[in-house]
mmCIF file of C-alpha atoms in Angstrom:
data_model
loop_
_atom_site.group_PDB
_atom_site.id
_atom_site.type_symbol
_atom_site.label_atom_id
_atom_site.label_comp_id
_atom_site.label_asym_id
_atom_site.label_seq_id
_atom_site.Cartn_x
_atom_site.Cartn_y
_atom_site.Cartn_z
ATOM 1 C CA MET A 1 0.075 0.073 0.089
ATOM 2 C CA ALA A 2 1.247 3.473 -1.005
ATOM 3 C CA LYS A 3 1.695 6.017 1.777
ATOM 4 C CA PHE A 4 1.055 9.544 1.591
ATOM 5 C CA ILE A 5 0.682 12.498 4.170
ATOM 6 C CA LEU A 6 -1.033 15.427 2.282
ATOM 7 C CA HIS A 7 -0.802 18.923 3.926
ATOM 8 C CA VAL A 8 -3.909 20.413 2.092
ATOM 9 C CA GLY A 9 -3.820 24.038 3.458
ATOM 10 C CA ASP A 10 -5.759 26.122 3.972
ATOM 11 C CA ALA A 11 -4.672 29.358 1.978
ATOM 12 C CA LYS A 12 -3.340 31.933 4.390
ATOM 13 C CA CYS A 13 -2.587 29.499 7.230
ATOM 14 C CA GLY A 14 1.322 29.632 7.206
ATOM 15 C CA SER A 15 1.628 27.366 4.136
ATOM 16 C CA THR A 16 4.547 29.422 2.732
ATOM 17 C CA SER A 17 6.279 28.879 6.079
ATOM 18 C CA ILE A 18 5.728 25.215 6.353
ATOM 19 C CA GLN A 19 6.885 24.687 2.673
ATOM 20 C CA GLY A 20 9.979 26.640 2.895
ATOM 21 C CA SER A 21 10.938 24.636 6.231
ATOM 22 C CA LEU A 22 10.083 21.201 4.395
ATOM 23 C CA LYS A 23 12.345 22.197 1.464
ATOM 24 C CA GLN A 24 15.298 22.964 3.865
ATOM 25 C CA ALA A 25 14.762 19.819 5.859
ATOM 26 C CA ARG A 26 14.347 17.523 2.875
ATOM 27 C CA ALA A 27 17.532 15.508 3.565
ATOM 28 C CA SER A 28 16.617 15.032 7.173
ATOM 29 C CA LEU A 29 12.877 14.148 6.235
ATOM 30 C CA LEU A 30 14.363 11.332 3.844
ATOM 31 C CA GLU A 31 16.208 10.043 6.647
ATOM 32 C CA ASN A 32 13.032 9.540 8.359
ATOM 33 C CA GLY A 33 11.325 7.996 5.527
ATOM 34 C CA LEU A 34 9.499 11.067 4.283
ATOM 35 C CA VAL A 35 9.962 12.106 0.612
ATOM 36 C CA TYR A 36 9.368 15.670 -0.106
ATOM 37 C CA GLU A 37 10.094 15.841 -3.952
ATOM 38 C CA ILE A 38 9.527 19.422 -5.244
ATOM 39 C CA GLY A 39 11.448 19.316 -8.478
ATOM 40 C CA SER A 40 11.763 22.694 -10.044
ATOM 41 C CA SER A 41 8.571 23.741 -8.467
ATOM 42 C CA GLY A 42 10.071 25.886 -5.823
ATOM 43 C CA SER A 43 8.927 24.655 -2.484
ATOM 44 C CA ASN A 44 5.456 23.164 -2.920
ATOM 45 C CA HIS A 45 3.008 21.028 -4.900
ATOM 46 C CA ILE A 46 0.451 23.429 -6.528
ATOM 47 C CA ASP A 47 1.752 22.216 -9.924
ATOM 48 C CA LEU A 48 0.201 18.797 -9.208
ATOM 49 C CA VAL A 49 -3.043 20.352 -8.334
ATOM 50 C CA ARG A 50 -2.978 22.175 -11.695
ATOM 51 C CA LEU A 51 -2.576 18.873 -13.362
ATOM 52 C CA VAL A 52 -6.182 18.176 -12.251
ATOM 53 C CA ARG A 53 -7.556 21.616 -12.641
ATOM 54 C CA PRO A 54 -5.198 23.388 -15.168
ATOM 55 C CA HIS A 55 -5.671 27.115 -14.056
ATOM 56 C CA SER A 56 -2.665 29.558 -13.129
ATOM 57 C CA ARG A 57 -2.134 33.167 -13.118
ATOM 58 C CA GLY A 58 1.412 32.716 -14.198
ATOM 59 C CA ASN A 59 2.660 30.356 -17.019
ATOM 60 C CA LEU A 60 0.289 27.263 -17.163
ATOM 61 C CA GLU A 61 2.400 25.386 -19.443
ATOM 62 C CA GLU A 62 5.466 25.595 -17.461
ATOM 63 C CA SER A 63 3.438 24.616 -14.466
ATOM 64 C CA LEU A 64 1.977 21.570 -15.969
ATOM 65 C CA VAL A 65 5.472 20.679 -17.066
ATOM 66 C CA ARG A 66 6.829 20.984 -13.415
ATOM 67 C CA GLY A 67 3.899 18.860 -12.121
ATOM 68 C CA LYS A 68 4.469 16.173 -14.522
ATOM 69 C CA GLU A 69 8.287 15.948 -13.598
ATOM 70 C CA ILE A 70 7.402 15.729 -9.904
ATOM 71 C CA VAL A 71 5.084 12.662 -10.706
ATOM 72 C CA GLU A 72 7.787 11.059 -12.931
ATOM 73 C CA SER A 73 10.617 11.509 -10.267
ATOM 74 C CA LEU A 74 8.562 10.102 -7.522
ATOM 75 C CA ARG A 75 7.510 7.113 -9.553
ATOM 76 C CA ALA A 76 10.839 6.366 -10.653
ATOM 77 C CA THR A 77 12.548 6.501 -7.061
ATOM 78 C CA LEU A 78 9.935 5.802 -4.457
ATOM 79 C CA LYS A 79 10.741 2.896 -2.381
ATOM 80 C CA LYS A 80 8.295 0.679 -0.575
ATOM 81 C CA ASP A 81 9.237 1.808 2.939
ATOM 82 C CA GLN A 82 9.015 5.360 2.179
ATOM 83 C CA THR A 83 5.997 8.071 2.624
ATOM 84 C CA VAL A 84 5.372 10.849 0.274
ATOM 85 C CA LEU A 85 4.730 14.159 1.784
ATOM 86 C CA LEU A 86 2.898 16.583 -0.506
ATOM 87 C CA SER A 87 1.746 20.361 0.584
ATOM 88 C CA ALA A 88 -0.346 22.473 -1.518
ATOM 89 C CA GLU A 89 -2.555 25.032 0.119
ATOM 90 C CA ASN A 90 -5.232 24.745 -2.670
ATOM 91 C CA LEU A 91 -5.793 21.006 -1.957
ATOM 92 C CA LEU A 92 -8.186 21.687 0.664
ATOM 93 C CA ALA A 93 -10.961 22.855 -1.933
ATOM 94 C CA LEU A 94 -10.273 20.111 -4.311
ATOM 95 C CA PRO A 95 -12.531 17.067 -3.955
ATOM 96 C CA PRO A 96 -10.255 14.293 -2.780
ATOM 97 C CA GLU A 97 -11.481 12.040 -5.549
ATOM 98 C CA GLU A 98 -10.079 14.446 -8.400
ATOM 99 C CA PHE A 99 -6.737 14.211 -6.752
ATOM 100 C CA LEU A 100 -6.595 10.482 -6.374
ATOM 101 C CA PRO A 101 -5.559 9.881 -10.021
ATOM 102 C CA ILE A 102 -2.532 11.917 -9.179
ATOM 103 C CA LEU A 103 -1.601 9.543 -6.445
ATOM 104 C CA ARG A 104 -2.187 6.581 -8.514
ATOM 105 C CA GLN A 105 0.087 7.960 -11.067
ATOM 106 C CA ILE A 106 2.797 8.193 -8.468
ATOM 107 C CA SER A 107 1.994 4.658 -7.235
ATOM 108 C CA PRO A 108 -0.677 2.185 -8.493
ATOM 109 C CA GLU A 109 -1.398 0.717 -5.364
ATOM 110 C CA ASP A 110 -4.211 1.783 -3.267
ATOM 111 C CA PRO A 111 -3.135 4.695 -1.144
ATOM 112 C CA GLU A 112 -3.131 5.201 2.729
ATOM 113 C CA ILE A 113 -3.529 8.838 3.123
ATOM 114 C CA LYS A 114 -3.054 10.973 6.319
ATOM 115 C CA VAL A 115 -4.343 14.489 6.026
ATOM 116 C CA ILE A 116 -2.945 17.917 7.944
ATOM 117 C CA ALA A 117 -5.302 20.899 7.637
ATOM 118 C CA TYR A 118 -4.858 24.307 8.978
ATOM 119 C CA VAL A 119 -7.889 26.437 9.127
ATOM 120 C CA ARG A 120 -8.594 30.323 9.983
ATOM 121 C CA ALA A 121 -11.736 32.416 10.687
ATOM 122 C CA PRO A 122 -13.053 34.027 7.565
ATOM 123 C CA THR A 123 -12.882 37.302 9.242
ATOM 124 C CA ASP A 124 -9.254 36.848 10.008
ATOM 125 C CA MET A 125 -8.205 35.493 6.487
ATOM 126 C CA TYR A 126 -10.363 37.843 4.354
ATOM 127 C CA LEU A 127 -8.199 40.741 3.986
ATOM 128 C CA SER A 128 -5.042 38.581 3.092
ATOM 129 C CA TYR A 129 -7.273 37.139 0.421
ATOM 130 C CA ALA A 130 -8.231 40.516 -1.018
ATOM 131 C CA GLN A 131 -4.479 41.415 -0.972
ATOM 132 C CA GLN A 132 -3.581 38.354 -2.841
ATOM 133 C CA ALA A 133 -6.267 38.905 -5.581
ATOM 134 C CA LEU A 134 -4.971 42.652 -5.997
ATOM 135 C CA LYS A 135 -1.507 41.056 -6.990
ATOM 136 C CA GLY A 136 -3.018 39.913 -10.318
ATOM 137 C CA ASN A 137 -6.272 41.732 -10.443
ATOM 138 C CA ARG A 138 -7.969 45.073 -10.118
ATOM 139 C CA TYR A 139 -10.963 43.627 -8.315
ATOM 140 C CA PHE A 140 -11.041 41.823 -4.830
ATOM 141 C CA PRO A 141 -13.643 39.378 -3.539
ATOM 142 C CA LYS A 142 -16.566 41.355 -2.044
ATOM 143 C CA PRO A 143 -16.793 40.752 1.905
ATOM 144 C CA GLU A 144 -20.639 40.226 1.688
ATOM 145 C CA SER A 145 -19.989 37.322 -0.666
ATOM 146 C CA PHE A 146 -16.872 35.762 0.753
ATOM 147 C CA HIS A 147 -18.336 32.429 1.886
ATOM 148 C CA ARG A 148 -15.656 29.955 2.784
ATOM 149 C CA PRO A 149 -17.379 26.597 3.197
ATOM 150 C CA LEU A 150 -14.535 24.992 5.388
ATOM 151 C CA ASP A 151 -17.118 22.547 7.075
ATOM 152 C CA ARG A 152 -17.657 21.005 3.597
ATOM 153 C CA PHE A 153 -14.055 20.962 2.406
ATOM 154 C CA LEU A 154 -12.972 19.297 5.694
ATOM 155 C CA SER A 155 -15.711 16.777 5.699
ATOM 156 C CA ALA A 156 -14.816 15.523 2.127
ATOM 157 C CA TRP A 157 -11.310 14.990 3.085
ATOM 158 C CA ARG A 158 -12.187 13.251 6.482
ATOM 159 C CA ASP A 159 -14.621 11.016 4.999
ATOM 160 C CA PHE A 160 -12.630 9.958 1.852
ATOM 161 C CA PRO A 161 -12.381 6.279 2.026
ATOM 162 C CA PHE A 162 -8.630 6.184 1.600
ATOM 163 C CA VAL A 163 -7.677 8.604 4.529
ATOM 164 C CA SER A 164 -6.777 6.803 7.676
ATOM 165 C CA GLU A 165 -5.800 9.809 9.826
ATOM 166 C CA PHE A 166 -7.074 13.273 9.789
ATOM 167 C CA ARG A 167 -5.705 16.175 11.677
ATOM 168 C CA VAL A 168 -7.344 19.682 11.602
ATOM 169 C CA ARG A 169 -5.493 22.546 13.660
ATOM 170 C CA PRO A 170 -6.647 26.156 14.113
ATOM 171 C CA PHE A 171 -4.409 28.572 12.582
ATOM 172 C CA ASP A 172 -4.066 30.671 15.760
ATOM 173 C CA ARG A 173 -0.454 31.707 17.149
ATOM 174 C CA LYS A 174 -1.884 31.685 20.625
ATOM 175 C CA ARG A 175 -2.932 27.845 20.136
ATOM 176 C CA LEU A 176 -0.044 26.818 17.828
ATOM 177 C CA ALA A 177 2.860 24.851 19.487
ATOM 178 C CA GLY A 178 5.561 27.433 20.475
ATOM 179 C CA GLY A 179 3.456 30.099 18.907
ATOM 180 C CA ASP A 180 4.683 28.968 15.334
ATOM 181 C CA VAL A 181 2.907 27.268 12.593
ATOM 182 C CA THR A 182 6.146 25.301 11.484
ATOM 183 C CA GLU A 183 6.942 24.093 14.821
ATOM 184 C CA ASP A 184 3.351 23.008 15.375
ATOM 185 C CA PHE A 185 3.334 21.108 11.969
ATOM 186 C CA ALA A 186 6.485 19.165 13.028
ATOM 187 C CA GLY A 187 4.643 18.130 16.128
ATOM 188 C CA VAL A 188 1.672 16.856 14.046
ATOM 189 C CA LEU A 189 4.259 15.034 11.576
ATOM 190 C CA GLN A 190 5.795 13.416 14.623
ATOM 191 C CA GLU A 191 2.358 12.138 15.669
ATOM 192 C CA LEU A 192 1.562 10.658 12.376
ATOM 193 C CA THR A 193 4.900 8.948 11.761
ATOM 194 C CA GLY A 194 6.168 8.109 15.302
ATOM 195 C CA ARG A 195 9.412 9.638 14.281
ATOM 196 C CA GLU A 196 11.374 12.555 15.670
ATOM 197 C CA ILE A 197 10.717 15.372 13.325
ATOM 198 C CA ALA A 198 12.641 18.692 13.666
ATOM 199 C CA LEU A 199 11.890 21.538 11.112
ATOM 200 C CA PRO A 200 14.025 24.718 10.613
ATOM 201 C CA GLN A 201 12.446 28.109 11.233
ATOM 202 C CA THR A 202 11.786 30.205 8.233
ATOM 203 C CA ALA A 203 10.999 33.883 7.517
ATOM 204 C CA ARG A 204 7.141 34.665 7.621
ATOM 205 C CA ASN A 205 5.540 36.035 4.677
ATOM 206 C CA ARG A 206 5.336 39.983 4.637
ATOM 207 C CA SER A 207 2.286 41.825 3.995
ATOM 208 C CA LEU A 208 1.504 44.903 1.975
ATOM 209 C CA SER A 209 0.621 48.112 3.967
ATOM 210 C CA ALA A 210 -2.728 49.377 3.662
ATOM 211 C CA GLU A 211 -1.541 52.256 1.545
ATOM 212 C CA GLN A 212 0.373 49.846 -0.867
ATOM 213 C CA MET A 213 -2.720 47.911 -1.262
ATOM 214 C CA ILE A 214 -4.460 51.035 -2.505
ATOM 215 C CA VAL A 215 -1.550 52.095 -4.677
ATOM 216 C CA LEU A 216 -1.402 48.422 -6.141
ATOM 217 C CA GLN A 217 -5.198 48.521 -7.119
ATOM 218 C CA ASN A 218 -4.555 51.970 -8.602
ATOM 219 C CA LEU A 219 -1.725 50.465 -10.697
ATOM 220 C CA ARG A 220 -3.800 47.614 -11.877
ATOM 221 C CA ARG A 221 -6.722 49.788 -12.800
ATOM 222 C CA SER A 222 -4.932 52.620 -14.656
ATOM 223 C CA VAL A 223 -1.763 50.533 -16.124
ATOM 224 C CA LEU A 224 -2.897 47.011 -16.358
ATOM 225 C CA PRO A 225 -6.575 46.926 -16.927
ATOM 226 C CA ASP A 226 -6.281 44.365 -19.634
ATOM 227 C CA HIS A 227 -4.368 42.058 -17.532
ATOM 228 C CA ASP A 228 -6.937 40.856 -15.022
ATOM 229 C CA GLY A 229 -6.319 37.310 -13.592
ATOM 230 C CA LYS A 230 -2.818 37.123 -14.518
ATOM 231 C CA LEU A 231 0.552 38.232 -12.720
ATOM 232 C CA HIS A 232 2.454 40.926 -14.638
ATOM 233 C CA PRO A 233 6.187 41.909 -14.396
ATOM 234 C CA ILE A 234 5.123 45.618 -13.861
ATOM 235 C CA SER A 235 3.157 44.982 -10.892
ATOM 236 C CA GLY A 236 5.501 42.321 -9.639
ATOM 237 C CA ARG A 237 8.496 44.719 -9.575
ATOM 238 C CA TYR A 238 6.403 47.342 -7.416
ATOM 239 C CA ILE A 239 5.257 44.335 -5.194
ATOM 240 C CA ARG A 240 8.867 43.189 -4.534
ATOM 241 C CA TRP A 241 9.721 46.782 -3.723
ATOM 242 C CA PHE A 242 7.023 47.129 -1.203
ATOM 243 C CA LEU A 243 7.534 43.883 0.445
ATOM 244 C CA GLN A 244 11.379 44.537 0.642
ATOM 245 C CA LEU A 245 10.724 47.949 2.094
ATOM 246 C CA ASN A 246 8.294 46.373 4.763
ATOM 247 C CA LYS A 247 10.965 43.732 5.690
ATOM 248 C CA VAL A 248 12.960 46.729 6.781
ATOM 249 C CA GLU A 249 10.219 48.772 8.287
ATOM 250 C CA MET A 250 6.373 48.875 7.449
ATOM 251 C CA ILE A 251 5.639 51.845 5.036
ATOM 252 C CA GLY A 252 2.107 52.857 6.123
ATOM 253 C CA HIS A 253 -0.470 51.148 8.244
ATOM 254 C CA LYS A 254 -0.838 47.612 8.847
ATOM 255 C CA PRO A 255 -3.741 46.462 7.158
ATOM 256 C CA ALA A 256 -6.827 46.085 9.193
ATOM 257 C CA LEU A 257 -10.569 45.228 8.240
ATOM 258 C CA SER A 258 -13.039 48.014 8.844
ATOM 259 C CA GLY A 259 -15.842 47.235 11.187
ATOM 260 C CA ALA A 260 -18.439 47.254 8.557
ATOM 261 C CA ALA A 261 -16.407 44.981 6.049
ATOM 262 C CA CYS A 262 -15.713 42.501 8.896
ATOM 263 C CA GLY A 263 -19.254 42.535 10.048
ATOM 264 C CA ALA A 264 -20.236 41.512 6.347
ATOM 265 C CA VAL A 265 -17.730 38.603 6.187
ATOM 266 C CA ALA A 266 -19.010 37.356 9.689
ATOM 267 C CA LYS A 267 -22.624 37.471 8.574
ATOM 268 C CA ILE A 268 -22.196 35.323 5.516
ATOM 269 C CA ASN A 269 -20.037 32.659 7.416
ATOM 270 C CA ARG A 270 -21.831 32.549 10.805
ATOM 271 C CA ARG A 271 -23.598 29.339 10.083
ATOM 272 C CA MET A 272 -20.643 27.715 8.518
ATOM 273 C CA VAL A 273 -18.593 28.290 11.426
ATOM 274 C CA ALA A 274 -21.289 26.663 13.922
ATOM 275 C CA ARG A 275 -21.307 23.545 11.653
ATOM 276 C CA LEU A 276 -17.541 23.508 11.545
ATOM 277 C CA ASN A 277 -17.246 23.611 15.380
ATOM 278 C CA ALA A 278 -19.969 20.923 15.738
ATOM 279 C CA LEU A 279 -18.268 18.398 13.322
ATOM 280 C CA PHE A 280 -14.730 19.256 14.537
ATOM 281 C CA PRO A 281 -14.459 19.522 18.139
ATOM 282 C CA GLY A 282 -11.346 21.280 19.339
ATOM 283 C CA VAL A 283 -11.262 23.630 16.434
ATOM 284 C CA ASP A 284 -13.346 26.183 18.127
ATOM 285 C CA MET A 285 -13.237 28.897 15.546
ATOM 286 C CA VAL A 286 -14.544 32.204 16.652
ATOM 287 C CA LEU A 287 -15.642 34.995 14.212
ATOM 288 C CA ARG A 288 -14.858 38.821 14.844
ATOM 289 C CA GLU A 289 -18.375 40.348 14.588
ATOM 290 C CA GLY A 290 -17.202 43.647 13.347
ATOM 291 C CA ASP A 291 -19.622 46.655 14.379
ATOM 292 C CA ALA A 292 -23.042 47.656 13.452
ATOM 293 C CA THR A 293 -21.918 49.964 10.472
ATOM 294 C CA THR A 294 -23.595 48.890 7.335
ATOM 295 C CA TRP A 295 -21.245 47.562 4.677
ATOM 296 C CA LYS A 296 -21.953 49.957 1.606
ATOM 297 C CA CYS A 297 -20.402 47.353 -1.194
ATOM 298 C CA GLY A 298 -17.584 49.846 -2.319
ATOM 299 C CA ALA A 299 -15.359 48.812 -5.055
ATOM 300 C CA ASP A 300 -12.339 50.550 -4.014
ATOM 301 C CA VAL A 301 -9.839 48.512 -1.698
ATOM 302 C CA ALA A 302 -9.809 51.838 0.541
ATOM 303 C CA ASP A 303 -13.376 50.980 1.475
ATOM 304 C CA LEU A 304 -12.345 47.740 3.170
ATOM 305 C CA LEU A 305 -9.597 49.298 5.419
ATOM 306 C CA ALA A 306 -9.864 50.749 8.881
ATOM 307 C CA ASP A 307 -7.187 53.176 8.537
ATOM 308 C CA SER A 308 -5.013 54.436 5.634
ATOM 309 C CA SER A 309 -3.053 57.759 4.783
ATOM 310 C CA PRO A 310 -3.855 59.550 1.443
ATOM 311 C CA GLU A 311 -0.363 61.324 1.894
ATOM 312 C CA THR A 312 1.226 58.088 2.124
ATOM 313 C CA VAL A 313 -0.511 56.836 -0.992
ATOM 314 C CA SER A 314 0.548 59.978 -2.704
ATOM 315 C CA GLN A 315 4.220 59.845 -1.658
ATOM 316 C CA LEU A 316 4.356 56.257 -2.913
ATOM 317 C CA THR A 317 2.763 56.951 -6.175
ATOM 318 C CA SER A 318 5.293 59.861 -6.750
ATOM 319 C CA LEU A 319 8.054 57.344 -6.651
ATOM 320 C CA MET A 320 6.743 54.901 -9.060
ATOM 321 C CA PRO A 321 7.576 55.595 -12.746
ATOM 322 C CA HIS A 322 4.320 54.398 -14.101
ATOM 323 C CA PHE A 323 2.690 57.152 -12.217
ATOM 324 C CA SER A 324 5.279 59.732 -12.546
ATOM 325 C CA PRO A 325 7.060 59.199 -15.885
ATOM 326 C CA GLU A 326 9.187 62.129 -15.458
ATOM 327 C CA LEU A 327 11.318 59.889 -13.082
ATOM 328 C CA HIS A 328 12.846 58.477 -16.647
ATOM 329 C CA GLN A 329 14.684 62.091 -17.066
ATOM 330 C CA GLY A 330 15.802 62.230 -13.504
ATOM 331 C CA MET A 331 14.755 62.711 -9.750
ATOM 332 C CA THR A 332 12.078 64.980 -9.246
ATOM 333 C CA ALA A 333 11.565 67.472 -6.071
ATOM 334 C CA GLN A 334 8.077 65.506 -5.415
ATOM 335 C CA ALA A 335 9.834 62.261 -5.453
ATOM 336 C CA ARG A 336 12.744 63.326 -3.313
ATOM 337 C CA ASN A 337 10.645 64.964 -0.745
ATOM 338 C CA ALA A 338 8.383 61.824 -0.773
ATOM 339 C CA LEU A 339 11.232 59.396 -0.169
ATOM 340 C CA GLU A 340 12.799 61.616 2.740
ATOM 341 C CA ALA A 341 9.232 61.588 4.196
ATOM 342 C CA LEU A 342 8.972 57.826 4.058
ATOM 343 C CA LEU A 343 12.512 56.908 5.066
ATOM 344 C CA SER A 344 13.266 55.460 8.585
ATOM 345 C CA SER A 345 14.918 57.625 11.082
ATOM 346 C CA ASP A 346 17.179 54.708 12.038
ATOM 347 C CA PRO A 347 20.421 55.141 9.943
ATOM 348 C CA GLU A 348 20.751 51.536 9.128
ATOM 349 C CA ARG A 349 17.239 50.915 8.014
ATOM 350 C CA ARG A 350 17.374 54.286 6.128
ATOM 351 C CA ARG A 351 20.267 53.030 4.204
ATOM 352 C CA LYS A 352 18.419 49.680 3.378
ATOM 353 C CA GLN A 353 15.373 51.588 2.074
ATOM 354 C CA LEU A 354 17.503 53.902 0.000
ATOM 355 C CA ARG A 355 19.154 50.926 -1.706
ATOM 356 C CA LEU A 356 16.022 49.184 -2.224
ATOM 357 C CA THR A 357 14.426 52.260 -3.889
ATOM 358 C CA LYS A 358 17.538 52.923 -5.979
ATOM 359 C CA GLN A 359 17.577 49.372 -7.185
ATOM 360 C CA MET A 360 13.743 49.493 -8.195
ATOM 361 C CA LEU A 361 14.427 52.795 -10.319
ATOM 362 C CA ARG A 362 17.119 51.273 -12.007
ATOM 363 C CA ASP A 363 14.885 48.179 -13.008
ATOM 364 C CA SER A 364 12.370 50.655 -14.201
ATOM 365 C CA ASP A 365 14.844 52.280 -16.615
ATOM 366 C CA CYS A 366 15.070 55.268 -14.343
ATOM 367 C CA VAL A 367 18.947 55.507 -14.030
ATOM 368 C CA PRO A 368 19.248 59.409 -13.720
ATOM 369 C CA ALA A 369 16.915 59.488 -10.824
ATOM 370 C CA ALA A 370 18.716 56.356 -9.171
ATOM 371 C CA ARG A 371 21.937 57.742 -9.634
ATOM 372 C CA VAL A 372 21.250 60.724 -7.031
ATOM 373 C CA ILE A 373 20.183 58.150 -4.395
ATOM 374 C CA ARG A 374 23.299 57.746 -2.199
ATOM 375 C CA PRO A 375 22.819 55.027 0.505
ATOM 376 C CA LYS A 376 26.248 55.531 1.815
ATOM 377 C CA LEU A 377 25.423 59.258 2.542
ATOM 378 C CA LEU A 378 21.967 58.334 3.801
ATOM 379 C CA ARG A 379 20.494 61.117 1.456
ATOM 380 C CA VAL A 380 19.115 61.892 -1.884
ATOM 381 C CA LEU A 381 20.780 64.670 -3.607
ATOM 382 C CA ALA A 382 18.594 67.520 -4.854
ATOM 383 C CA PRO A 383 17.542 67.445 -8.457
ATOM 384 C CA ASP A 384 19.376 69.888 -10.938
#
């Protein structure tokens, strides 16, 4: 009987941290009989899911090739005493019978499947979903229609005939082992395998600020309106810049859901959460109820946010060549003033922020503007 452990998600529940840790620990996992084969797919198995449901915001053809490579590699090298460990955050919403043919391609024997899932209250994960949507779209899922049927997804996997063990864990740092999802996941692996499993800590995903989300939507609307549903190098360049800046110090407000939007998400998911808690004792999911303010169904991401600064939005925009094309000729007074206002007062952080912005401008073919940024001097020279 072929053995599999599937980490099925959910999205926005620490999957990137888990997968990065599993990638680093592949050798030690193999010593414990766990095969985490990722081929050229990065650190996860989303490409295997795309073999079943061929959709991608990136290059689908390349993704399908990578998925087939993983299947072929596992089929050629898997030994009888080994267990295949797969991780893909979009597996949770996939009916298990649709994924079964992929497992049979890896090994034709009937599989023994053990499943690990992490879940998060929709009111806590909604804003992350909206942010992810804006990376490849000018639109975002509306709060009043953001229904996440976690009870149905989990039940389908738990009740699948080939699943022998099922673990569902709340993605709540107060309840995770050591307050860390990677440490918690290692503990669940130990329970399922009876082996001593240690996973290294990895950096957590960085979030865009509230103001950066607003700027990103404006960019998708004004510059990339014909590229909805797809990632694009232009938006990708600015997203990298935003996230790198935030790694040094958050530029703007940490995004928080407004009371009205939170209330709308809670309203549509309340019955689901009640069913989930009844079906899976110990999860004890709690929705944040928001406030009594009526959600007005706005199309601007700013409508979702509890707080944001129009001034910071304007400052970021003045530094982006697709909004300020005069940067191709050189640094502007407006951009210089904006950068000075956004920079940290800490010298080392300031130096890093200047370097990152200088590189972004170079990558955007704004070499004259980049040239006057002097990280070593901790300043931006005045435009001529």
